[in-house]
Amino acid sequence: MIKNISNLGDAALYCDFGTEVNKEVNNKVIRYFKSIQKENIDGINNLTPSYNKLIISFDIRKKNFQTIKKLIENLDVINDDILESKKIKIPVCCDEKFSLDIIRLEKKLKINRDKIYEKFFGKELFCYMTGFIAGMPFLGDLENELRANRLETPRVKVPKGSVGLTEQFANVYSFESPGGWNIIGNTPSVIFNSSKENNPNLINPGDAVTFEQITKDQYNNYNE
Amino acid sequence: MQSPLSKLQKTNTTITMNKNYFEIKRAGINTTFQDQGRSNLYHIGIPFSGAMDNRNFQISNKLVGNETNSPVIEFAYQGPLLKYFGDKIKCAIAGDVKFIIKKNDNDIEGDCYKSFTLENGDEIDIMTTNKSVYGYLAISGEFNLEYQWSSCSINTKANIGSNNGKRLEDAQKIYISKINKNLNDKKLNYINTKIEKIRVIKGTNFNYFSDEGKNFFFDKEFIVSKLSDRMGMRLNGPQIENIVDTNIKSEGLIKGVIQVPADGNPIIMLSDHGTIGGYPKIGVVISADYDKLVQLAPGSKIKFQEVELSSAETLFKLYDLETQKLISQI
């Protein structure tokens, strides 16, 4: 299933699942990721699944590229139906103080905001991966009419909770961070909670996420 | 998983809490607690963190008789000015650091790689890391710290680790929960050498760059920019031209990866890096050269040299043996 395994530096494997980005490819990545996690292989110290790649980092004191590569090539990969997938609803307020790029987006997409909301809210999206900053989910796929490029000049600070769109993906800024996605609203949900050591991320790869629009009042009185 | 409570219970028999502490009179530029860092969290967006210069981190601990991966205070450029209150304690500083120990009205020039004793009312003024970036202050004992995912390392980006995940600030106190007594003074003869070339393995997108760009990368000098911190090191130099695509589908990063965004200036991922990135990877710094890389201050020159994977593995073994040898000499 992995098309090619190469080395990324001297302490990581770069597992390439092809160039396509879709659920099927990503599902293979996630299956490998969960299978390796389950094996608990001594020396592997990190796994980074993404759309169509999996990076396996190892402790160079304990293992080397060739030994890990053999282990991965001979791995028993778990089946589709064992994968857990949660359904998660994320409330989003699109009040003007939160929807930083809605005007820009209306121009880019050549449709008005009501149409944008109609195509965005209530549609089930799939979590391809989490990361960049702690807990940030990369969700897809957006309808064709919603696909826009990143900002020409990224913001130095995107507020925590911002919900952004770029190309076929949506994300949620789990922390204030630099970033270039088109921001359409803000969620009061806690996306990353470091006090939950076993499960700090609200959204994990494979989960199904639906955004739901809420009013400013609902936002202000939001209670988990 | 070690909770702060279990830590307290473990040490409570030998000490009285909060009796021994440092008061921070000046926090310094980027002063944090660091240990070996945390692993197996890239998939949720959390990097390793941990001490940037692993060799000096381990040496600082050995100089005060600690386990080599015990938490220490890491500082960058200008370090903290600390006033000590409590029972006698041994400390040591590793790195290329200029510091002064103030006892009453006496200023004593500090020596790196040599343990020293602090008494109630003494101060340590860590003035500068000279021409390097990071230095380490270890105490013979334990700081009173909170752990997250088995590490107290502070990750200021996600506010993870001890001190609520924030860098140390002026006027706060650093409590010491345990002091090891009857420790002999220790020292090490060691000089941090400058590295002339940073050795690199070609990255997975090496062929995204023009022939001229590839040649520039291995032939020309780059300068470390001021926009460098625990997350990454930005370089200035000849622009490396991309002839394929200036973006890739976002994928995982590891420390040492050299990304080249559209502007053609390389960025090297360091210990607190974002776990996912979308810029092409021209190379990866080998593990053996990481400690020296992070010590290159803004304005330093860097030249990259290509090595194969097998050489990188051998070079790491040599680096590791040398580190173990230094530690065993203490």
Coordinates of C-alpha atoms in Angstrom, one line a residue:
Chain A
M1 CA 0.0 0.0 0.0
I2 CA 2.9 2.3 0.6
K3 CA 4.2 3.4 -2.8
N4 CA 7.7 4.2 -1.6
I5 CA 9.7 4.3 1.6
S6 CA 12.7 6.7 1.7
N7 CA 14.7 8.3 4.5
L8 CA 14.0 11.8 5.8
G9 CA 17.4 12.7 7.3
D10 CA 19.0 10.0 9.4
A11 CA 16.3 9.5 12.0
A12 CA 13.0 9.2 10.1
L13 CA 11.2 7.2 7.4
Y14 CA 9.2 9.0 4.7
C15 CA 6.4 6.7 3.7
D16 CA 4.8 7.9 0.5
F17 CA 1.2 6.9 -0.4
G18 CA 1.1 8.8 -3.7
T19 CA 0.3 12.3 -4.8
E20 CA -3.5 12.2 -4.6
V21 CA -5.4 13.6 -1.7
N22 CA -8.6 11.8 -1.0
K23 CA -10.3 9.8 1.8
E24 CA -9.2 6.4 0.4
V25 CA -5.5 7.4 0.4
N26 CA -5.7 9.1 3.8
N27 CA -7.5 6.1 5.2
K28 CA -4.5 3.9 4.2
V29 CA -2.2 6.4 6.0
I30 CA -4.3 6.3 9.1
R31 CA -4.5 2.5 9.1
Y32 CA -0.7 2.3 9.0
F33 CA -0.4 4.9 11.6
K34 CA -2.8 3.0 14.0
S35 CA -1.2 -0.3 13.2
I36 CA 2.3 1.0 14.1
Q37 CA 1.0 2.7 17.2
K38 CA -0.5 -0.6 18.3
E39 CA 2.7 -2.5 17.8
N40 CA 4.5 -0.2 20.2
I41 CA 7.9 -0.7 18.5
D42 CA 10.9 0.0 20.6
G43 CA 12.9 2.9 19.2
I44 CA 10.0 4.6 17.2
N45 CA 9.5 7.9 19.0
N46 CA 7.0 9.7 16.7
L47 CA 4.5 9.2 13.9
T48 CA 3.1 11.9 11.7
P49 CA 0.3 10.9 9.4
S50 CA -0.8 13.6 6.9
Y51 CA -3.0 13.6 3.8
N52 CA -0.9 11.1 1.8
K53 CA 2.3 10.6 3.7
L54 CA 3.4 9.1 7.0
I55 CA 6.6 10.1 8.7
I56 CA 8.0 7.6 11.2
S57 CA 10.7 9.1 13.5
F58 CA 13.0 6.9 15.5
D59 CA 15.7 7.1 18.1
I60 CA 19.0 6.9 16.2
R61 CA 20.7 5.5 19.3
K62 CA 18.4 2.4 19.2
K63 CA 17.5 1.8 15.6
N64 CA 18.5 2.7 12.1
F65 CA 16.6 3.4 8.8
Q66 CA 17.1 -0.2 7.4
T67 CA 15.8 -2.0 10.5
I68 CA 12.7 0.2 10.8
K69 CA 12.1 0.0 7.1
K70 CA 12.0 -3.9 7.3
L71 CA 9.6 -3.8 10.3
I72 CA 7.2 -1.5 8.4
E73 CA 7.4 -3.6 5.3
N74 CA 6.4 -6.7 7.3
L75 CA 3.8 -5.0 9.4
D76 CA 0.3 -6.5 9.8
V77 CA -2.0 -3.6 8.8
I78 CA -5.4 -3.4 10.6
N79 CA -8.6 -3.5 8.5
D80 CA -10.8 -0.6 7.6
D81 CA -13.7 -1.6 9.9
I82 CA -11.7 -1.5 13.1
L83 CA -11.0 2.2 12.7
E84 CA -13.0 4.3 15.2
S85 CA -14.6 7.4 13.8
K86 CA -16.4 9.9 16.0
K87 CA -19.0 12.4 14.8
I88 CA -18.3 15.9 16.1
K89 CA -20.3 19.1 15.9
I90 CA -18.5 22.4 16.0
P91 CA -20.5 25.5 16.7
V92 CA -19.3 28.6 14.8
C93 CA -20.3 32.2 15.1
C94 CA -19.9 34.3 12.0
D95 CA -20.4 37.7 13.7
E96 CA -18.4 40.4 11.9
K97 CA -15.8 40.6 14.6
F98 CA -14.9 36.9 13.9
S99 CA -15.4 36.6 10.2
L100 CA -12.2 38.4 9.3
D101 CA -12.1 37.3 5.6
I102 CA -15.7 37.0 4.6
I103 CA -15.7 40.0 2.3
R104 CA -12.5 38.9 0.7
L105 CA -13.9 35.4 0.3
E106 CA -17.1 36.7 -1.3
K107 CA -15.0 38.5 -3.9
K108 CA -12.7 35.5 -4.4
L109 CA -15.5 33.0 -4.7
K110 CA -17.9 35.4 -6.5
I111 CA -20.8 34.2 -4.3
N112 CA -22.4 36.0 -1.3
R113 CA -22.0 35.1 2.3
D114 CA -25.4 33.4 2.6
K115 CA -24.4 31.1 -0.2
I116 CA -21.0 30.5 1.5
Y117 CA -22.7 29.6 4.8
E118 CA -25.3 27.4 3.0
K119 CA -22.5 25.4 1.4
F120 CA -20.3 25.2 4.5
F121 CA -22.6 24.6 7.4
G122 CA -24.2 21.2 8.0
K123 CA -21.9 19.4 5.6
E124 CA -20.0 16.5 7.0
L125 CA -16.2 16.9 6.7
F126 CA -13.5 14.3 7.2
C127 CA -10.5 14.9 9.5
Y128 CA -7.4 14.0 7.4
M129 CA -4.8 15.0 10.0
T130 CA -4.0 17.1 13.1
G131 CA -1.0 19.2 13.7
F132 CA 1.1 22.2 12.8
I133 CA 0.0 23.6 16.1
A134 CA -1.3 21.3 18.9
G135 CA -4.8 19.9 18.0
M136 CA -5.3 21.8 14.7
P137 CA -7.6 19.6 12.5
F138 CA -7.3 19.6 8.7
L139 CA -10.8 18.8 7.4
G140 CA -12.1 18.1 3.9
D141 CA -13.5 18.2 1.4
L142 CA -15.2 21.5 0.8
E143 CA -17.5 21.9 -2.1
N144 CA -15.9 23.2 -5.3
E145 CA -17.6 26.6 -4.9
L146 CA -15.8 27.2 -1.6
R147 CA -12.3 26.5 -2.7
A148 CA -10.1 29.6 -2.4
N149 CA -6.3 30.2 -2.1
R150 CA -4.6 31.3 1.0
L151 CA -4.2 35.0 1.8
E152 CA -1.4 36.6 -0.2
T153 CA 0.2 37.8 3.0
P154 CA -0.5 35.6 6.0
R155 CA -1.6 37.1 9.3
V156 CA 1.0 37.3 12.0
K157 CA -1.7 36.5 14.5
V158 CA -4.9 34.5 13.8
P159 CA -7.1 34.5 16.9
K160 CA -7.7 31.2 18.8
G161 CA -10.8 29.5 17.7
S162 CA -10.8 30.9 14.2
V163 CA -12.3 28.7 11.5
G164 CA -10.5 29.0 8.2
L165 CA -10.9 27.8 4.6
T166 CA -8.2 27.1 2.0
E167 CA -8.6 25.0 -1.2
Q168 CA -10.6 21.9 -0.4
F169 CA -9.9 22.1 3.4
A170 CA -11.2 23.8 6.5
N171 CA -9.3 24.1 9.8
V172 CA -9.7 25.4 13.3
Y173 CA -6.9 27.4 15.0
S174 CA -6.5 25.7 18.4
F175 CA -4.2 28.5 19.5
E176 CA -3.4 32.0 18.4
S177 CA -0.9 31.5 15.7
P178 CA 0.4 33.0 12.5
G179 CA -1.6 31.7 9.5
G180 CA -2.9 32.4 6.0
W181 CA -6.3 30.7 5.9
N182 CA -9.5 32.6 5.0
I183 CA -11.2 33.1 8.3
I184 CA -15.1 32.9 8.3
G185 CA -15.9 32.6 12.0
N186 CA -14.9 31.5 15.5
T187 CA -15.8 28.6 17.6
P188 CA -16.2 28.6 21.4
S189 CA -15.4 24.9 21.5
V190 CA -12.1 23.8 23.2
I191 CA -10.2 22.2 20.4
F192 CA -7.1 21.3 22.4
N193 CA -7.1 20.6 26.2
S194 CA -3.6 19.9 27.6
S195 CA -5.0 18.7 30.9
K196 CA -6.5 15.7 29.2
E197 CA -3.2 13.9 28.7
N198 CA -4.8 10.8 27.2
N199 CA -6.9 12.6 24.7
P200 CA -6.2 16.3 24.4
N201 CA -7.5 16.7 20.9
L202 CA -11.3 17.2 20.3
I203 CA -10.9 16.1 16.7
N204 CA -8.7 13.2 15.6
P205 CA -7.8 11.8 12.1
G206 CA -10.7 9.8 10.7
D207 CA -13.4 11.7 12.6
A208 CA -16.4 13.2 10.9
V209 CA -16.9 16.9 11.6
T210 CA -20.0 19.1 11.0
F211 CA -19.9 22.9 11.5
E212 CA -23.1 24.5 12.8
Q213 CA -23.8 28.2 12.8
I214 CA -24.7 29.9 16.1
T215 CA -25.7 33.4 17.0
K216 CA -23.6 35.9 19.0
D217 CA -25.7 35.2 22.0
Q218 CA -25.3 31.5 21.8
Y219 CA -21.5 32.1 21.4
N220 CA -21.3 34.3 24.5
N221 CA -23.4 31.9 26.6
Y222 CA -21.7 28.8 25.3
N223 CA -21.1 26.0 27.8
E224 CA -19.4 22.7 26.9
Chain B
M1 CA 2.8 9.3 33.5
Q2 CA 4.3 11.4 36.3
S3 CA 2.0 13.8 38.0
P4 CA 3.2 16.7 40.1
L5 CA 1.7 15.1 43.1
S6 CA 3.7 11.9 42.9
K7 CA 6.8 14.1 42.5
L8 CA 6.0 15.9 45.7
Q9 CA 5.3 12.7 47.6
K10 CA 8.5 11.2 46.5
T11 CA 10.6 14.1 47.8
N12 CA 8.6 15.2 50.8
T13 CA 10.5 13.1 53.3
T14 CA 13.8 14.9 52.8
I15 CA 12.8 18.5 52.5
T16 CA 10.5 21.3 53.5
M17 CA 8.7 22.7 50.6
N18 CA 9.3 26.2 49.4
K19 CA 12.2 26.8 51.8
N20 CA 14.8 26.9 49.0
Y21 CA 14.2 29.1 46.0
F22 CA 15.6 31.5 43.4
E23 CA 14.0 34.9 43.0
I24 CA 14.2 36.1 39.4
K25 CA 15.5 39.6 39.4
R26 CA 15.8 39.6 35.6
A27 CA 14.4 36.8 33.6
G28 CA 16.6 37.1 30.5
I29 CA 15.5 36.8 26.9
N30 CA 14.2 33.3 26.6
T31 CA 14.6 31.4 29.9
T32 CA 12.7 28.1 30.2
F33 CA 12.8 24.8 32.0
Q34 CA 13.9 21.9 29.7
D35 CA 14.5 18.2 30.0
Q36 CA 14.8 15.5 27.4
G37 CA 11.4 16.6 25.9
R38 CA 8.3 14.6 25.0
S39 CA 7.8 12.0 22.3
N40 CA 5.0 10.3 20.4
L41 CA 2.9 13.4 20.2
Y42 CA 3.7 14.7 16.7
H43 CA 0.4 13.2 15.4
I44 CA -1.6 15.6 17.6
G45 CA 0.6 18.6 16.8
I46 CA 3.1 18.6 19.7
P47 CA 6.8 18.7 19.0
F48 CA 9.6 17.1 21.0
S49 CA 10.8 20.4 22.7
G50 CA 13.5 19.6 25.2
A51 CA 16.9 21.1 25.6
M52 CA 18.2 22.5 22.3
D53 CA 21.9 21.5 22.9
N54 CA 21.6 18.0 24.2
R55 CA 25.3 17.5 25.0
N56 CA 25.6 20.6 27.1
F57 CA 22.3 19.8 28.8
Q58 CA 23.6 16.4 29.9
I59 CA 27.0 17.7 30.9
S60 CA 25.4 20.4 33.1
N61 CA 23.4 17.7 35.0
K62 CA 26.4 15.4 35.5
L63 CA 28.4 18.3 36.9
V64 CA 26.0 18.5 39.8
G65 CA 25.6 14.7 40.2
N66 CA 22.1 14.5 38.7
E67 CA 20.7 12.0 36.2
T68 CA 21.7 13.4 32.9
N69 CA 18.1 14.1 31.7
S70 CA 17.0 16.0 34.8
P71 CA 15.2 19.3 34.3
V72 CA 17.5 22.4 34.0
I73 CA 17.1 26.1 33.3
E74 CA 17.9 26.8 29.6
F75 CA 18.6 30.4 28.6
A76 CA 19.4 32.1 25.4
Y77 CA 21.7 35.1 24.7
Q78 CA 21.2 37.0 27.9
G79 CA 20.4 34.7 30.8
P80 CA 18.6 35.4 34.1
L81 CA 19.8 37.2 37.2
L82 CA 18.8 35.0 40.1
K83 CA 19.0 35.6 43.9
Y84 CA 19.1 32.5 46.0
F85 CA 17.4 31.9 49.3
G86 CA 17.9 28.7 51.3
D87 CA 20.4 26.0 52.3
K88 CA 23.7 25.6 50.5
I89 CA 23.3 24.2 47.0
K90 CA 25.7 23.2 44.2
C91 CA 25.1 24.5 40.7
A92 CA 26.9 24.3 37.4
I93 CA 26.6 26.1 34.1
A94 CA 27.4 24.5 30.7
G95 CA 27.8 26.3 27.4
D96 CA 29.9 29.3 26.4
V97 CA 28.6 31.6 29.1
K98 CA 29.9 34.7 30.9
F99 CA 28.5 34.8 34.4
I100 CA 29.2 36.3 37.8
I101 CA 28.5 34.9 41.2
K102 CA 27.8 37.6 43.8
K103 CA 28.5 36.8 47.4
N104 CA 27.9 39.7 49.7
D105 CA 29.7 42.5 47.9
N106 CA 32.2 40.2 46.1
D107 CA 31.8 39.5 42.4
I108 CA 33.4 36.3 41.4
E109 CA 33.9 35.5 37.7
G110 CA 32.1 32.2 37.0
D111 CA 33.6 29.3 35.2
C112 CA 31.6 27.0 32.9
Y113 CA 31.9 23.3 33.4
K114 CA 32.8 23.7 37.1
S115 CA 30.4 23.3 39.9
F116 CA 30.1 26.1 42.5
T117 CA 28.2 26.6 45.8
L118 CA 25.5 29.1 46.4
E119 CA 24.5 30.2 49.9
N120 CA 21.6 32.1 51.2
G121 CA 21.5 35.6 49.6
D122 CA 24.0 34.9 46.8
E123 CA 23.2 35.9 43.3
I124 CA 24.1 34.5 39.9
D125 CA 24.1 37.0 37.0
I126 CA 24.2 35.1 33.7
M127 CA 25.2 38.0 31.4
T128 CA 25.7 36.5 28.0
T129 CA 26.1 33.3 26.0
N130 CA 29.0 35.0 24.2
K131 CA 29.0 34.0 20.6
S132 CA 26.7 31.1 21.0
V133 CA 22.9 30.9 21.8
Y134 CA 22.0 28.5 24.6
G135 CA 23.4 27.8 28.0
Y136 CA 22.2 25.5 30.9
L137 CA 22.0 26.0 34.6
A138 CA 21.7 22.8 36.7
I139 CA 21.2 22.5 40.4
S140 CA 22.2 19.6 42.5
G141 CA 18.7 18.5 43.3
E142 CA 15.3 19.0 41.9
F143 CA 13.2 22.0 40.9
N144 CA 9.6 21.9 41.9
L145 CA 8.0 21.5 38.5
E146 CA 4.8 20.3 36.8
Y147 CA 5.0 17.6 34.2
Q148 CA 2.9 17.1 31.1
W149 CA 3.4 14.0 29.0
S150 CA 6.3 13.0 31.2
S151 CA 8.2 16.2 30.6
C152 CA 8.5 19.6 32.2
S153 CA 9.9 21.1 29.0
I154 CA 8.2 24.5 28.3
N155 CA 6.6 24.8 24.9
T156 CA 5.5 28.4 24.8
K157 CA 3.6 28.0 21.5
A158 CA 1.0 25.5 23.0
N159 CA 1.5 26.5 26.6
I160 CA 2.6 23.0 27.6
G161 CA 4.9 22.0 30.4
S162 CA 6.0 23.6 33.6
N163 CA 5.3 27.2 34.6
N164 CA 2.0 27.0 32.7
G165 CA 3.9 26.6 29.5
K166 CA 5.2 30.1 29.7
R167 CA 8.8 31.4 29.7
L168 CA 10.1 32.6 33.1
E169 CA 9.4 36.2 34.0
D170 CA 10.8 38.9 36.2
A171 CA 10.0 38.7 39.9
Q172 CA 8.7 35.2 40.0
K173 CA 10.2 32.5 42.2
I174 CA 11.7 29.2 41.2
Y175 CA 11.2 26.7 44.0
I176 CA 13.6 23.8 44.7
S177 CA 12.0 20.7 46.1
K178 CA 15.1 18.7 46.9
I179 CA 18.8 19.5 47.5
N180 CA 21.4 16.8 47.3
K181 CA 24.0 17.3 50.1
N182 CA 27.6 16.3 50.4
L183 CA 28.4 16.6 46.8
N184 CA 32.1 17.0 45.8
D185 CA 33.0 19.7 43.4
K186 CA 33.2 18.5 39.8
K187 CA 34.6 19.9 36.6
L188 CA 35.2 19.1 33.0
N189 CA 37.9 20.4 30.6
Y190 CA 35.8 21.1 27.6
I191 CA 35.7 23.8 25.0
N192 CA 32.7 24.3 22.7
T193 CA 34.2 24.2 19.2
K194 CA 32.6 26.1 16.3
I195 CA 31.4 24.0 13.5
E196 CA 32.6 24.9 10.0
K197 CA 30.1 23.0 8.0
I198 CA 26.6 21.7 8.7
R199 CA 26.3 18.3 7.2
V200 CA 23.0 17.6 5.4
I201 CA 21.2 14.7 3.8
K202 CA 19.3 15.6 0.7
G203 CA 15.6 16.2 1.4
T204 CA 12.6 14.6 -0.2
N205 CA 11.9 17.6 -2.5
F206 CA 15.6 18.2 -3.5
N207 CA 14.6 18.0 -7.2
Y208 CA 12.1 20.9 -6.8
F209 CA 15.0 23.3 -7.1
S210 CA 16.9 24.5 -10.2
D211 CA 20.5 23.2 -10.8
E212 CA 21.8 26.7 -9.9
G213 CA 19.7 26.6 -6.7
K214 CA 21.0 23.2 -5.7
N215 CA 24.6 24.3 -6.4
F216 CA 24.1 27.5 -4.3
F217 CA 22.8 25.4 -1.4
F218 CA 26.0 23.4 -1.1
D219 CA 28.5 25.9 -2.4
K220 CA 27.5 29.3 -1.0
E221 CA 27.5 30.7 2.5
F222 CA 24.2 31.5 4.4
I223 CA 23.8 33.8 7.3
V224 CA 21.7 33.0 10.3
S225 CA 18.9 35.7 10.5
K226 CA 17.7 37.4 13.7
L227 CA 14.3 35.7 13.1
S228 CA 15.5 32.5 14.8
D229 CA 14.2 31.0 17.9
R230 CA 13.5 27.5 19.5
M231 CA 11.0 26.8 16.6
G232 CA 13.2 27.5 13.7
M233 CA 16.3 29.2 12.2
R234 CA 15.8 31.4 9.2
L235 CA 18.7 31.9 6.8
N236 CA 19.6 34.6 4.4
G237 CA 21.9 34.1 1.4
P238 CA 21.6 33.4 -2.3
Q239 CA 17.9 32.7 -3.2
I240 CA 17.3 29.1 -4.0
E241 CA 15.0 29.0 -7.0
N242 CA 12.1 26.5 -7.1
I243 CA 11.2 25.2 -10.5
V244 CA 8.4 22.8 -9.6
D245 CA 6.0 24.1 -7.0
T246 CA 6.6 26.4 -4.0
N247 CA 4.0 24.5 -2.0
I248 CA 3.6 20.8 -1.3
K249 CA 0.6 19.1 0.2
S250 CA 1.2 19.6 3.9
E251 CA 3.0 16.8 5.5
G252 CA 5.0 15.9 8.7
L253 CA 8.2 17.7 9.7
I254 CA 11.0 16.6 12.0
K255 CA 13.7 18.7 13.6
G256 CA 16.6 19.5 11.3
V257 CA 14.4 19.7 8.1
I258 CA 15.4 22.6 5.9
Q259 CA 12.3 24.0 4.1
V260 CA 12.5 26.6 1.3
P261 CA 9.4 28.7 1.0
A262 CA 8.6 30.8 -2.1
D263 CA 11.0 33.6 -1.2
G264 CA 14.0 31.2 -1.7
N265 CA 15.4 31.6 1.9
P266 CA 15.8 28.4 3.8
I267 CA 14.3 27.8 7.2
I268 CA 15.6 25.0 9.5
M269 CA 13.1 23.3 11.8
L270 CA 14.3 23.3 15.5
S271 CA 13.0 21.6 18.6
D272 CA 9.7 23.5 19.0
H273 CA 8.8 23.4 15.3
G274 CA 5.3 23.1 13.8
T275 CA 4.6 19.4 13.3
I276 CA 3.2 19.9 9.8
G277 CA 4.4 22.1 6.9
G278 CA 3.8 22.7 3.3
Y279 CA 7.1 24.0 1.9
P280 CA 9.4 21.8 -0.1
K281 CA 12.2 20.2 1.9
I282 CA 15.7 20.7 0.3
G283 CA 17.6 18.8 3.0
V284 CA 17.8 17.6 6.6
V285 CA 20.6 18.4 9.0
I286 CA 22.2 15.2 10.3
S287 CA 21.6 14.3 14.0
A288 CA 25.3 14.5 14.8
D289 CA 25.4 18.2 13.9
Y290 CA 22.2 19.4 15.6
D291 CA 23.8 20.6 18.9
K292 CA 26.3 22.7 17.1
L293 CA 23.7 24.0 14.6
V294 CA 21.4 25.4 17.4
Q295 CA 24.4 27.3 18.9
L296 CA 24.9 29.4 15.8
A297 CA 23.9 33.0 16.7
P298 CA 22.3 35.4 14.3
G299 CA 25.0 36.7 11.9
S300 CA 26.9 33.4 11.9
K301 CA 27.8 31.9 8.6
I302 CA 26.6 28.5 7.6
K303 CA 27.9 26.3 4.8
F304 CA 26.1 23.0 4.0
Q305 CA 27.9 19.8 3.1
E306 CA 26.1 16.8 1.6
V307 CA 26.6 13.4 3.2
E308 CA 25.0 10.1 2.6
L309 CA 22.8 8.3 5.1
S310 CA 25.5 5.7 6.0
S311 CA 28.0 8.5 6.8
A312 CA 25.4 10.3 8.9
E313 CA 24.8 7.1 10.9
T314 CA 28.6 6.7 11.5
L315 CA 29.0 10.4 12.4
F316 CA 26.2 10.1 14.9
K317 CA 27.9 7.1 16.6
L318 CA 31.1 9.1 16.9
Y319 CA 29.2 12.1 18.3
D320 CA 27.4 9.9 20.8
L321 CA 30.7 8.2 21.9
E322 CA 32.3 11.5 22.4
T323 CA 29.4 12.8 24.5
Q324 CA 29.4 9.6 26.6
K325 CA 33.2 9.9 27.1
L326 CA 32.9 13.6 28.2
I327 CA 30.2 12.6 30.7
S328 CA 32.3 9.7 32.0
Q329 CA 35.2 12.1 32.7
I330 CA 33.1 14.2 35.1

